[in-house]
Tab-separated table of C-alpha atoms in Angstrom:
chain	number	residue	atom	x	y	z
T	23	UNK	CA	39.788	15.729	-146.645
T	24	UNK	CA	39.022	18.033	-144.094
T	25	UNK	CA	37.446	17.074	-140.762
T	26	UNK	CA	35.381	19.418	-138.425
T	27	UNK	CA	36.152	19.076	-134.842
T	28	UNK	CA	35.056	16.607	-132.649
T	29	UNK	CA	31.870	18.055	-130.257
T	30	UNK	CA	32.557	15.076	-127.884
T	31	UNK	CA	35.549	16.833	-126.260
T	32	UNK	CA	33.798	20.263	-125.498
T	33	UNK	CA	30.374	18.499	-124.765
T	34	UNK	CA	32.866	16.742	-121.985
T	35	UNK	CA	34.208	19.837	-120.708
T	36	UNK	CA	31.007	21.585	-120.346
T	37	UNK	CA	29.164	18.222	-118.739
T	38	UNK	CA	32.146	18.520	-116.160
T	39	UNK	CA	32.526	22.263	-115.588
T	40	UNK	CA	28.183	21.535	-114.449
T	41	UNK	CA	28.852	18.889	-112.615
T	42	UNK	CA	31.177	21.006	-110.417
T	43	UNK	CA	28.685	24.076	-110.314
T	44	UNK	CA	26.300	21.631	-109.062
T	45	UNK	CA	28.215	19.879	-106.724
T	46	UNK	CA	29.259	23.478	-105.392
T	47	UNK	CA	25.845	24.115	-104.774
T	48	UNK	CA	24.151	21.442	-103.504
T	49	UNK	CA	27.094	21.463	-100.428
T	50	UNK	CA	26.367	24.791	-99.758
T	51	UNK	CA	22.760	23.973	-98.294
T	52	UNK	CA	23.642	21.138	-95.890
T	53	UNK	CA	23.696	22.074	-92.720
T	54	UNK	CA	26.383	21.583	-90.633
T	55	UNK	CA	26.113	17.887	-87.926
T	56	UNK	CA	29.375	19.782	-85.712
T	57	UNK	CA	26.975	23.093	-85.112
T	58	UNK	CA	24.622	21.064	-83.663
T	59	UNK	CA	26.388	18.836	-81.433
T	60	UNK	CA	28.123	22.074	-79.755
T	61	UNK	CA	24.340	23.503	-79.305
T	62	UNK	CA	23.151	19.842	-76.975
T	63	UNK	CA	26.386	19.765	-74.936
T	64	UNK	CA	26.192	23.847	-74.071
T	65	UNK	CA	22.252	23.502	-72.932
T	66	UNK	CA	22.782	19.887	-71.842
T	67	UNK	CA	25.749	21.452	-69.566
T	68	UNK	CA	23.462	24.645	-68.239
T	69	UNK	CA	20.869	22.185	-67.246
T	70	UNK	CA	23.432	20.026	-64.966
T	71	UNK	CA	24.990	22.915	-63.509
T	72	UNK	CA	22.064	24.278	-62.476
T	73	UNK	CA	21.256	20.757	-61.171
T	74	UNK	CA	24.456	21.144	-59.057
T	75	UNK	CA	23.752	24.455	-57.446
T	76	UNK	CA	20.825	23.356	-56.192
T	77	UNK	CA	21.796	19.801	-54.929
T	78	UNK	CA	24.625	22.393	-52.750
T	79	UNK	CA	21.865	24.886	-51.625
T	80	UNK	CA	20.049	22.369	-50.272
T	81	UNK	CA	23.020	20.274	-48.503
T	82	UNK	CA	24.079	23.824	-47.226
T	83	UNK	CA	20.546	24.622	-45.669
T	84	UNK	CA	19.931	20.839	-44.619
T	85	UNK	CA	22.989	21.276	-42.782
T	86	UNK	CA	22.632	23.947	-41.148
T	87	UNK	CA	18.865	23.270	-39.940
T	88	UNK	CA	20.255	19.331	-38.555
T	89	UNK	CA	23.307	21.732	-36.754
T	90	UNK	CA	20.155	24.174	-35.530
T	91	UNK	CA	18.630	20.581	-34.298
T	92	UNK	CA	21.264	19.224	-32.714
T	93	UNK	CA	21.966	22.263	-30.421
T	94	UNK	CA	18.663	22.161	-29.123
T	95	UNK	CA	18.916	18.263	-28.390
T	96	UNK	CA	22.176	19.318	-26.750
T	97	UNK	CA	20.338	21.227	-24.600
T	98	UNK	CA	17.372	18.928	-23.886
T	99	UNK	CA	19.733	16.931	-22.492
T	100	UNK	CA	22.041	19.232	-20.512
T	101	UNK	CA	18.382	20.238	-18.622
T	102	UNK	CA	17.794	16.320	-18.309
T	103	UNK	CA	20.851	16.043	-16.628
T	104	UNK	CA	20.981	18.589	-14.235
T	105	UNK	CA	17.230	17.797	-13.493
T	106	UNK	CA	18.618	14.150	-12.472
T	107	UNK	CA	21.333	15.330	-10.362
T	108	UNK	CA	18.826	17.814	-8.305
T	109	UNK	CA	16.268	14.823	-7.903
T	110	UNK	CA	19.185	12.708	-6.875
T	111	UNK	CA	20.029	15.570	-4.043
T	112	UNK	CA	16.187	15.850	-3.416
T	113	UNK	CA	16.019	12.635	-2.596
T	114	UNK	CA	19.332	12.431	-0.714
T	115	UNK	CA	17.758	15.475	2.023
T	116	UNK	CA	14.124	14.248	2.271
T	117	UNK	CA	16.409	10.961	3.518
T	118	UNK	CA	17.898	13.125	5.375
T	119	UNK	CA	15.300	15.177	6.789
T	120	UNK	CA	13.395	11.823	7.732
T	121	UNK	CA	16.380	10.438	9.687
T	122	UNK	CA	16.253	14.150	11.477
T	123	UNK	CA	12.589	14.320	12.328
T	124	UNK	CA	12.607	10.270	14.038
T	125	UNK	CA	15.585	11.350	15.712
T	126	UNK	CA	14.289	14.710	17.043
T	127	UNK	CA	10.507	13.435	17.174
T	128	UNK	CA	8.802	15.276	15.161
T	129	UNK	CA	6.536	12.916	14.544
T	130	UNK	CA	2.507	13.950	14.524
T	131	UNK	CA	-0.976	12.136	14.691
T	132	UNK	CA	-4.482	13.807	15.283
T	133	UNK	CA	-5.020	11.478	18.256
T	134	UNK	CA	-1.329	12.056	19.832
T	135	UNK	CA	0.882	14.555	21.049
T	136	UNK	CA	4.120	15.340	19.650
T	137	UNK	CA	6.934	12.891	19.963
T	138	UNK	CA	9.231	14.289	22.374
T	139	UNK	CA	6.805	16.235	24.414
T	140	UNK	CA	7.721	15.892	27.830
T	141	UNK	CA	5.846	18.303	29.401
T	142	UNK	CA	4.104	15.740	31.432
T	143	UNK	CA	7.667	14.617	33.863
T	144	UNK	CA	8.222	11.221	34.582
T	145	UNK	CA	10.254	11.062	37.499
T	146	UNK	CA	10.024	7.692	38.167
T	147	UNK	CA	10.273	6.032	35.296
T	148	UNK	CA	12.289	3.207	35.950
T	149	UNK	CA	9.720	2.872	38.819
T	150	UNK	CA	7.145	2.540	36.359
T	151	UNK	CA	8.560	0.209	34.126
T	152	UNK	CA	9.161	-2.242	36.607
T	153	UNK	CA	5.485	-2.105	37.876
T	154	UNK	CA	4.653	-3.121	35.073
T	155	UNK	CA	6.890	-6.549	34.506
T	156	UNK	CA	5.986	-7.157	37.798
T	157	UNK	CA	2.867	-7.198	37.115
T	158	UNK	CA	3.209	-10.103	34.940
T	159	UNK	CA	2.340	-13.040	37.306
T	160	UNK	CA	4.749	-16.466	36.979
T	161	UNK	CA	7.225	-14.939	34.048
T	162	UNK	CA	10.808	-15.101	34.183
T	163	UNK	CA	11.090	-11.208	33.473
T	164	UNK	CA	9.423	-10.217	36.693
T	165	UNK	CA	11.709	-12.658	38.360
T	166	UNK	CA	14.763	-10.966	37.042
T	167	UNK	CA	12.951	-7.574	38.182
T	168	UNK	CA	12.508	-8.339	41.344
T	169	UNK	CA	15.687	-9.509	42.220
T	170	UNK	CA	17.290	-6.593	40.986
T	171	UNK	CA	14.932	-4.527	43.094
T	172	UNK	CA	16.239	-6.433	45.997
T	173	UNK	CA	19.800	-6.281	45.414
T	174	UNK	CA	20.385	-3.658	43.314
T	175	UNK	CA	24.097	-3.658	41.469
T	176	UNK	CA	25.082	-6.788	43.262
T	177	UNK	CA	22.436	-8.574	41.316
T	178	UNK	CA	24.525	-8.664	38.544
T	179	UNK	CA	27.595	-10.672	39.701
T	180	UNK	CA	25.415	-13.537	40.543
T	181	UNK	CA	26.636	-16.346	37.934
T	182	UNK	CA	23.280	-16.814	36.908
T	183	UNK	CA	22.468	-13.861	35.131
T	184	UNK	CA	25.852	-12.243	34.866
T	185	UNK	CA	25.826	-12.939	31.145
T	186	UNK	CA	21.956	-11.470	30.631
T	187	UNK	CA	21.701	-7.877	28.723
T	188	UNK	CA	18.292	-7.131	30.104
T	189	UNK	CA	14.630	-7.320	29.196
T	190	UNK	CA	13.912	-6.658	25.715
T	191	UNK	CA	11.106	-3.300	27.174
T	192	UNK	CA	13.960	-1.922	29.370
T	193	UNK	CA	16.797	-1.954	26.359
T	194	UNK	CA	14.790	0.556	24.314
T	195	UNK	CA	12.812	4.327	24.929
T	196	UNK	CA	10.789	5.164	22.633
T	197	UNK	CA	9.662	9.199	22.874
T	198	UNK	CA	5.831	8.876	21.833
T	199	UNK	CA	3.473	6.991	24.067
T	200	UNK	CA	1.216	5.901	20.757
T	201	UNK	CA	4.486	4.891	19.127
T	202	UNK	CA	5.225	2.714	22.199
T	203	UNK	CA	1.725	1.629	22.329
T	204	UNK	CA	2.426	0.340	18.612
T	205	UNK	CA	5.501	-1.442	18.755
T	206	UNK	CA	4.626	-3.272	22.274
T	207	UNK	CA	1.213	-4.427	20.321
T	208	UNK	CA	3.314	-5.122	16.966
T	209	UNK	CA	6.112	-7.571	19.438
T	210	UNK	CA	3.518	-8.605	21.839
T	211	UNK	CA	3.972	-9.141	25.398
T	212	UNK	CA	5.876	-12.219	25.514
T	213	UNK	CA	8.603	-10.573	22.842
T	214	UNK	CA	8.220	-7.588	25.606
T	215	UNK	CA	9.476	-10.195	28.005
T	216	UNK	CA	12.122	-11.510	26.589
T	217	UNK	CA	15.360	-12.301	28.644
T	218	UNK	CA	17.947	-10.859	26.328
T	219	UNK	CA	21.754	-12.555	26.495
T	220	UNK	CA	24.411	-11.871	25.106
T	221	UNK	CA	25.932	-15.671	24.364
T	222	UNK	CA	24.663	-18.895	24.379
T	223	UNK	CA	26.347	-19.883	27.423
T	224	UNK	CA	24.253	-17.131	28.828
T	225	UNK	CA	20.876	-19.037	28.010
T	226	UNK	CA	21.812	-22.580	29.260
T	227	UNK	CA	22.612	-20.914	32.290
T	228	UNK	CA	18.715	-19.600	33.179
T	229	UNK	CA	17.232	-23.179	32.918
T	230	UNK	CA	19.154	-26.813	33.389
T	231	UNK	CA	17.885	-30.238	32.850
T	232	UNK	CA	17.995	-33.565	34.667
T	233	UNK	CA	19.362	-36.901	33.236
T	234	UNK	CA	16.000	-37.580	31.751
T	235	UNK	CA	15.801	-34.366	29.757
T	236	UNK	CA	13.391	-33.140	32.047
T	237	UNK	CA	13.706	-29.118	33.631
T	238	UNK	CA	15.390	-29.272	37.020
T	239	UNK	CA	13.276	-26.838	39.416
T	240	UNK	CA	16.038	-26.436	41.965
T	241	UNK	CA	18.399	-24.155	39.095
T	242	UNK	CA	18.548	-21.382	37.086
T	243	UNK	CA	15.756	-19.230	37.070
T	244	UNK	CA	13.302	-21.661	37.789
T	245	UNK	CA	15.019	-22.294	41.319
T	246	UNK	CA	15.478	-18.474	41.687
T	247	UNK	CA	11.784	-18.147	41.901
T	248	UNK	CA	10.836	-20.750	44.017
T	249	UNK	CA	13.091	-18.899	46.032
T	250	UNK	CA	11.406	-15.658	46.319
T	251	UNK	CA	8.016	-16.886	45.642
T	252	UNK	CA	7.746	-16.575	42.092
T	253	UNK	CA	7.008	-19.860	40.596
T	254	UNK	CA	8.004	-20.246	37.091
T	255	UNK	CA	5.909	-22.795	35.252
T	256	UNK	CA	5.322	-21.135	31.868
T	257	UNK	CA	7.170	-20.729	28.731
T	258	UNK	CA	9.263	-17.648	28.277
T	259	UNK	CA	11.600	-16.241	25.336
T	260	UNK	CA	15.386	-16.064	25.500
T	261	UNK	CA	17.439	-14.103	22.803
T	262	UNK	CA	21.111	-14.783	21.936
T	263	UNK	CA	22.570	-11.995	20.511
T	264	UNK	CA	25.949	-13.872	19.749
T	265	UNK	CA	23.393	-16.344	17.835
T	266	UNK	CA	21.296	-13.406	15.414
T	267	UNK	CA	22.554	-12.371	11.931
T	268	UNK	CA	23.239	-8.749	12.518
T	269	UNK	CA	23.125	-5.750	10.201
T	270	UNK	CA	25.424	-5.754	7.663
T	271	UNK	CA	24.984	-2.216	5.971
T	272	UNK	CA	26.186	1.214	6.666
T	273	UNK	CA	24.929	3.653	9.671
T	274	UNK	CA	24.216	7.232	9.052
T	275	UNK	CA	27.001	9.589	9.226
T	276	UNK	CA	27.708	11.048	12.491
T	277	UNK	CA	24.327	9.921	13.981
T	278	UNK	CA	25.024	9.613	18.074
T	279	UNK	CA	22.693	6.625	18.107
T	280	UNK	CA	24.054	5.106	15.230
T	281	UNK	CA	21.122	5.060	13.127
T	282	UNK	CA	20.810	2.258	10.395
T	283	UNK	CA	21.354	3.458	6.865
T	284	UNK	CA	18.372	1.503	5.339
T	285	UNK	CA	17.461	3.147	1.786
T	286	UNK	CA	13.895	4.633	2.562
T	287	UNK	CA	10.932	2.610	0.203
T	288	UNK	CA	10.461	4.004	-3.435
T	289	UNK	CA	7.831	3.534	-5.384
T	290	UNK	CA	7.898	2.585	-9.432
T	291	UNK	CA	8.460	6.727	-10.297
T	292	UNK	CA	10.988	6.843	-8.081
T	293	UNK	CA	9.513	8.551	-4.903
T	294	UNK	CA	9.431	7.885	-1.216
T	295	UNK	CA	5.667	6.790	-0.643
T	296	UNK	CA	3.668	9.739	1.532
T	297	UNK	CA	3.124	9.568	4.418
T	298	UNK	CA	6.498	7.564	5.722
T	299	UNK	CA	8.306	8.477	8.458
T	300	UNK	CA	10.964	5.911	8.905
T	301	UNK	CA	11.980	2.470	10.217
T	302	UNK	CA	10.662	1.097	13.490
T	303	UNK	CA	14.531	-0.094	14.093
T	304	UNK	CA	15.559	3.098	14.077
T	305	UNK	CA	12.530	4.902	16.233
T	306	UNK	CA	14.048	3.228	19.230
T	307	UNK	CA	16.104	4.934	21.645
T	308	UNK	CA	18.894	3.104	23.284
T	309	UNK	CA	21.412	3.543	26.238
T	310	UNK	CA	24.876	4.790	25.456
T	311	UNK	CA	26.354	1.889	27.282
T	312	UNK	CA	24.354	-0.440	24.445
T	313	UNK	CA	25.177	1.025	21.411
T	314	UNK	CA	28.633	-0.584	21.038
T	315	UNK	CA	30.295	-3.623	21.515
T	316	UNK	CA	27.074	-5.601	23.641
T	317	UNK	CA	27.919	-8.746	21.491
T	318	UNK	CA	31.276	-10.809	21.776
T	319	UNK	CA	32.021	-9.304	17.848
T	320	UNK	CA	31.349	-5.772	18.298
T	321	UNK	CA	27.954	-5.072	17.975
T	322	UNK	CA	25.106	-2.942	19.447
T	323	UNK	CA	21.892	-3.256	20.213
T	324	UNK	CA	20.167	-1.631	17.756
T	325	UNK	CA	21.923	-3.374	14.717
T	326	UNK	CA	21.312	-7.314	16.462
T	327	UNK	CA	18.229	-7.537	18.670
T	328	UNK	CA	15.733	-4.362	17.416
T	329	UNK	CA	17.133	-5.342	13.596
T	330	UNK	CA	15.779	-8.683	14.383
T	331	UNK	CA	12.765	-7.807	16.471
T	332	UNK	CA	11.815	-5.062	13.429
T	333	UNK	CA	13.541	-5.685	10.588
T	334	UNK	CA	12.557	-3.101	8.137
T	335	UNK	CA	9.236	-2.727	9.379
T	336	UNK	CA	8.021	0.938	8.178
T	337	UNK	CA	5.918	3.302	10.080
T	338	UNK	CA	3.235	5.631	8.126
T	339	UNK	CA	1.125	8.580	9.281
T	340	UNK	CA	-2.074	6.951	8.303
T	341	UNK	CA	-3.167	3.542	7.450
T	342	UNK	CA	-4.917	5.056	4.396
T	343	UNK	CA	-0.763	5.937	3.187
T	344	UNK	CA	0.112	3.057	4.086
T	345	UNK	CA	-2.115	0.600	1.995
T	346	UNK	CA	-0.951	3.128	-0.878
T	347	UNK	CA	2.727	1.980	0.052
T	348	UNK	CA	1.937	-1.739	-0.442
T	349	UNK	CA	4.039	-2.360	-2.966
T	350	UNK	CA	6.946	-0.913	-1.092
T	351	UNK	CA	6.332	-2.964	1.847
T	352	UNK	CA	8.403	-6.156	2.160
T	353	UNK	CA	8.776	-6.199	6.355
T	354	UNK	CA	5.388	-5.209	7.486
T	355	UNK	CA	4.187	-1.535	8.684
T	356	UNK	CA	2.454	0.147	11.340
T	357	UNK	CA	0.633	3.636	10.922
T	358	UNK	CA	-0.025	5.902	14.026
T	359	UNK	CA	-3.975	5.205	13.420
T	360	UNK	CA	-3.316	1.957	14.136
T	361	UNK	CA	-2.889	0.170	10.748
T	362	UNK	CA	-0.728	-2.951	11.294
T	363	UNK	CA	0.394	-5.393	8.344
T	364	UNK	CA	2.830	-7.778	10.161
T	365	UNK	CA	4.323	-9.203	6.900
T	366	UNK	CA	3.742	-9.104	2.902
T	367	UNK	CA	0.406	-9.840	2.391
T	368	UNK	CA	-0.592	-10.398	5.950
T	369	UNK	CA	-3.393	-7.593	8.206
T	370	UNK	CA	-3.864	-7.579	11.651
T	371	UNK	CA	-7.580	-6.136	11.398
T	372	UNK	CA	-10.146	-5.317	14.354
T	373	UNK	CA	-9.391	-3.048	17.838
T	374	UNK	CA	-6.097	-2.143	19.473
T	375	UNK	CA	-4.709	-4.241	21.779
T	376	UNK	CA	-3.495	-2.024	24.616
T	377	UNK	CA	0.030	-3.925	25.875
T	378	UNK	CA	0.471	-3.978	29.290
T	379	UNK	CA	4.018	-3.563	29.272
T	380	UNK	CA	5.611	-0.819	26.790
T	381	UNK	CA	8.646	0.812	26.189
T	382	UNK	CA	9.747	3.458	28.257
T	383	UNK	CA	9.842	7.134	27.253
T	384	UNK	CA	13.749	8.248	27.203
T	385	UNK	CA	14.730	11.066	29.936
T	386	UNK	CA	14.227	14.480	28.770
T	387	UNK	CA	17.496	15.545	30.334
T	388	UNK	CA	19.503	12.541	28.460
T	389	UNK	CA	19.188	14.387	24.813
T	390	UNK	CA	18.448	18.183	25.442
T	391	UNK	CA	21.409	19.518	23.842
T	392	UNK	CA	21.146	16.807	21.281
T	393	UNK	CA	18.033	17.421	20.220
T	394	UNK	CA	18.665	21.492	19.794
T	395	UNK	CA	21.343	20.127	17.325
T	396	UNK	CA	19.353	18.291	15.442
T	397	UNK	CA	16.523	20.974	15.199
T	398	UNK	CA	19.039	23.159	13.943
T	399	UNK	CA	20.685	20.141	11.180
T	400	UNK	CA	16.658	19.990	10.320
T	401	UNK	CA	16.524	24.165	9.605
T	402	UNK	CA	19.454	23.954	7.687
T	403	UNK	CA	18.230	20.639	5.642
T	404	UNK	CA	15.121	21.989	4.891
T	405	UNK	CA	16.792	25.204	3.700
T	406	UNK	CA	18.911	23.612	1.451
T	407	UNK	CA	15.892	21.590	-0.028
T	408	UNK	CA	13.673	24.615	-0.785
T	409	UNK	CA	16.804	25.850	-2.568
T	410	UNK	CA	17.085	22.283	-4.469
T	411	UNK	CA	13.194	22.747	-5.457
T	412	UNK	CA	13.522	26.417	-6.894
T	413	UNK	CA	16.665	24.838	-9.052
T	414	UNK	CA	14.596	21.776	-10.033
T	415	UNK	CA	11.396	24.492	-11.033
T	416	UNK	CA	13.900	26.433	-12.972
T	417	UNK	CA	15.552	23.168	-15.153
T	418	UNK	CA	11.916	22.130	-15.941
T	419	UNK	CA	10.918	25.433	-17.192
T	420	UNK	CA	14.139	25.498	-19.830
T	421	UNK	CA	13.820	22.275	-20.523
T	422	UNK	CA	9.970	22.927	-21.111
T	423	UNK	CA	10.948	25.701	-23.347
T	424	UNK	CA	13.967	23.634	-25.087
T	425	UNK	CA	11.751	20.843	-26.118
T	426	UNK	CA	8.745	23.232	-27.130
T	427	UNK	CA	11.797	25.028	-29.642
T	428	UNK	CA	13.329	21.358	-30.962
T	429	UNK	CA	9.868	20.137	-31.858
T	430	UNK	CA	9.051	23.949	-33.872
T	431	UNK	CA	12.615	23.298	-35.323
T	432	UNK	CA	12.222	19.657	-36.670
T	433	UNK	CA	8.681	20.342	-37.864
T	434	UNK	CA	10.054	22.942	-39.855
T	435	UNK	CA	13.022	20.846	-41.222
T	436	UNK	CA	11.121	18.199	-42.245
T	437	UNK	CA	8.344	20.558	-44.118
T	438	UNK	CA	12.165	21.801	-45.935
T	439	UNK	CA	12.503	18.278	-46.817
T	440	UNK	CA	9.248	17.402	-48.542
T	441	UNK	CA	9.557	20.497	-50.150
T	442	UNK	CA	12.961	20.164	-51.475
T	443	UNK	CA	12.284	16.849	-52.310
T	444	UNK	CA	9.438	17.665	-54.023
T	445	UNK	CA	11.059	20.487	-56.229
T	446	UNK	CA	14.024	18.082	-57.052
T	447	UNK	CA	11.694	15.752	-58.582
T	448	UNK	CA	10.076	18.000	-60.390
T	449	UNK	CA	13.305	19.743	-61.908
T	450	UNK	CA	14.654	15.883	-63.069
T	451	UNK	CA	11.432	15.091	-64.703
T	452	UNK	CA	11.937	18.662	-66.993
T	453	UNK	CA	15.371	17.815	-67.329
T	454	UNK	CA	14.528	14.512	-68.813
T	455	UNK	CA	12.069	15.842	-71.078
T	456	UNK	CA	14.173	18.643	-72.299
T	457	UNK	CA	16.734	16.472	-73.093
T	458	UNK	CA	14.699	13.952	-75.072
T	459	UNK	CA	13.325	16.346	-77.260
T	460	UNK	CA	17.033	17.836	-78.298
């Protein structure tokens, strides 16, 4: 029989030959997932590079602004520093220039003459001087006076008093009258007085005692003045110099009366108070023959008994500077008004006590050359320090100037900053969003 062909195996081949067309077609309209990955990473990529460029402008410009800065605080304190070191040698010659003026006496009130004025001679001063302790009825310094006066040099090899210095009035000059006036009131008379030895065995030889303790009228000075009429019967002062705590700091370079180095009164900002002219201790003239070796361990005058007597008491050119010095005060002060505070915290108030016996004005003969010196070490001084003040006007004005430019600078710098920090914020939060959206 005959069969006709089977449609199964060409309705196969066509079902498969559409299947393919199909599938051909349908791939073609995909789009591609690699295309769009390389598209994110490219933009993603622009976006932090541009990130980076700016992060490195800014760096670059911070940096140089904070090198800007830092040059100008370089400078601040370059002017700082030399400003210190002028003050420092500002200080160092008004020191100076004190120590010049008390040793010259150019020291000034409105109710005074000039210290070291001696147009007015004295040609008996020694005359003087002794008038006046012997005015001083029953005391054992007008006994001493007196015998002197009667026998001269050979006084002094009696065994009584061959160990006594002198009387405290006529082991110091002082070159102003109201100065004198001052320290004579500040002491008082019976410090005036004072027999001044220079070891103990010195004072047990002006006054003896008896078995029962009691004063024996026949020695020492006591029996001296019986002897030439002068009955002592009062108490009097006697100063050991072996027995005082002397100075132990430095003396001022080259200074023929040995001046005491004392470091002049600051106040809190660092300056000497106005008005101060010095240290009583050092206002005091004193005899060539005292300023060395008066004491058994080498010391003068000036640096036992007047350190003693004065301490650092400070002198002032009115009692209205002085009572602005207080808190610099720690010894007492005197002004040349008459202002007197005789220790912290304690005034002598009321009228001037005029003191009998004073210390004598120094010959004008004995420092004449001296004293030309000095006016000419003051000149130069003074010089220097008007030099020391046009250096210190010129550091203030740069460092005036540097500060004014460092503060323009870091106001600037720090407007940079908000700025930049400002635009970097903004710049992430597109970045994010840009991002997000791809």
């Amino acid at each position: 029989m005959f069969q006709s062909p089977t449609p199964n195996t060409s309705n196969q081949h066509s079902v498969h030959t559409n299947a393919l067309s199909i599938q051909g077609s349908s791939s073609a309209l995909v789009p591609l997932p690699v295309n769009l990955n390389v598209n994110s990473i490219n933009t993603h990529n622009s976006v932090e590079n541009a990130e980076f460029l700016q992060a490195q402008c800014f760096v670059q410009n911070s940096q140089k602004q904070e090198d800007v800065l830092r040059a100008l605080g370089m400078k601040i304190k370059q002017h700082e520093d030399n400003l210190n070191h002028l003050n420092t040698e500002k200080r160092k010659l008004d020191d100076s220039i004190l120590h010049l003026q008390v040793s010259i006496g150019k020291l000034e009130s409105s109710s005074t003459t000039k210290i070291g004025d001696t147009d007015n001679p004295h040609p008996t001063i020694d005359e003087e001087v002794n008038k006046q302790i012997l005015q001083q009825d029953k005391s054992a310094a007008g006994i001493l006076c007196q015998l002197k006066i009667r026998h001269g040099a050979q006084a002094s090899h009696l065994t009584l008093i061959k160990d006594v210095v002198g009387i405290v009035t006529l082991l110091g000059k002082v070159k102003d009258d109201n100065l004198s006036r001052l320290f004579s009131e500040y002491l008082g008379v019976e410090t005036m007085l004072a027999i001044v030895c220079r070891t103990y065995e010195g004072v047990k030889a002006l006054e003896m005692y008896d078995k029962e303790g009691c004063i024996n009228k026949s020695c020492g000075l006591h029996g001296l003045g019986a002897s030439i009429g002068r009955a002592l019967d009062d108490r009097f002062l006697v100063i050991c110099l072996e027995s005082l705590r002397p100075y132990a700091g430095k003396y001022v370079v080259d200074d023929p009366q040995r001046m005491l180095d004392i470091l002049n009164p600051r106040l809190p900002n660092g300056e000497c108070p106005a008005g101060f002219l010095g240290f009583a201790v050092n206002m005091i003239s004193i005899d060539n023959s005292n300023l060395f070796c008066v004491t058994p361990s080498g010391y003068g005058l000036r640096e036992t008994l007047f350190y003693n007597l004065f301490s650092r008491l400070q002198v002032y050119k009115t009692r209205a500077e002085m009572i602005q010095a207080l808190p610099c005060i720690s010894d007492g002060a005197l002004s040349l008004d008459g202002g007197m505070i005789r220790s912290c915290g304690v005034f002598s108030l009321g009228n001037r006590e005029d003191v009998d016996v004073r210390f004598p004005p120094p010959e004008r003969s004995m420092g004449l050359d001296n004293d030309l010196e000095i006016e000419r070490q003051l000149k130069d001084v003074n010089w220097k320090k008007e030099k020391i003040m046009e250096e210190i006007n010129r550091e203030q004005a740069l460092l005036d100037t540097a500060k004014v430019n460092f503060n323009k600078k870091r106001s600037d710098y720090v407007k940079y900053l908000e700025q930049a920090s400002s635009a970097a914020t903004q710049a992430q939060t597109t970045s994010d969003r840009f991002i997000s959206r791809s």
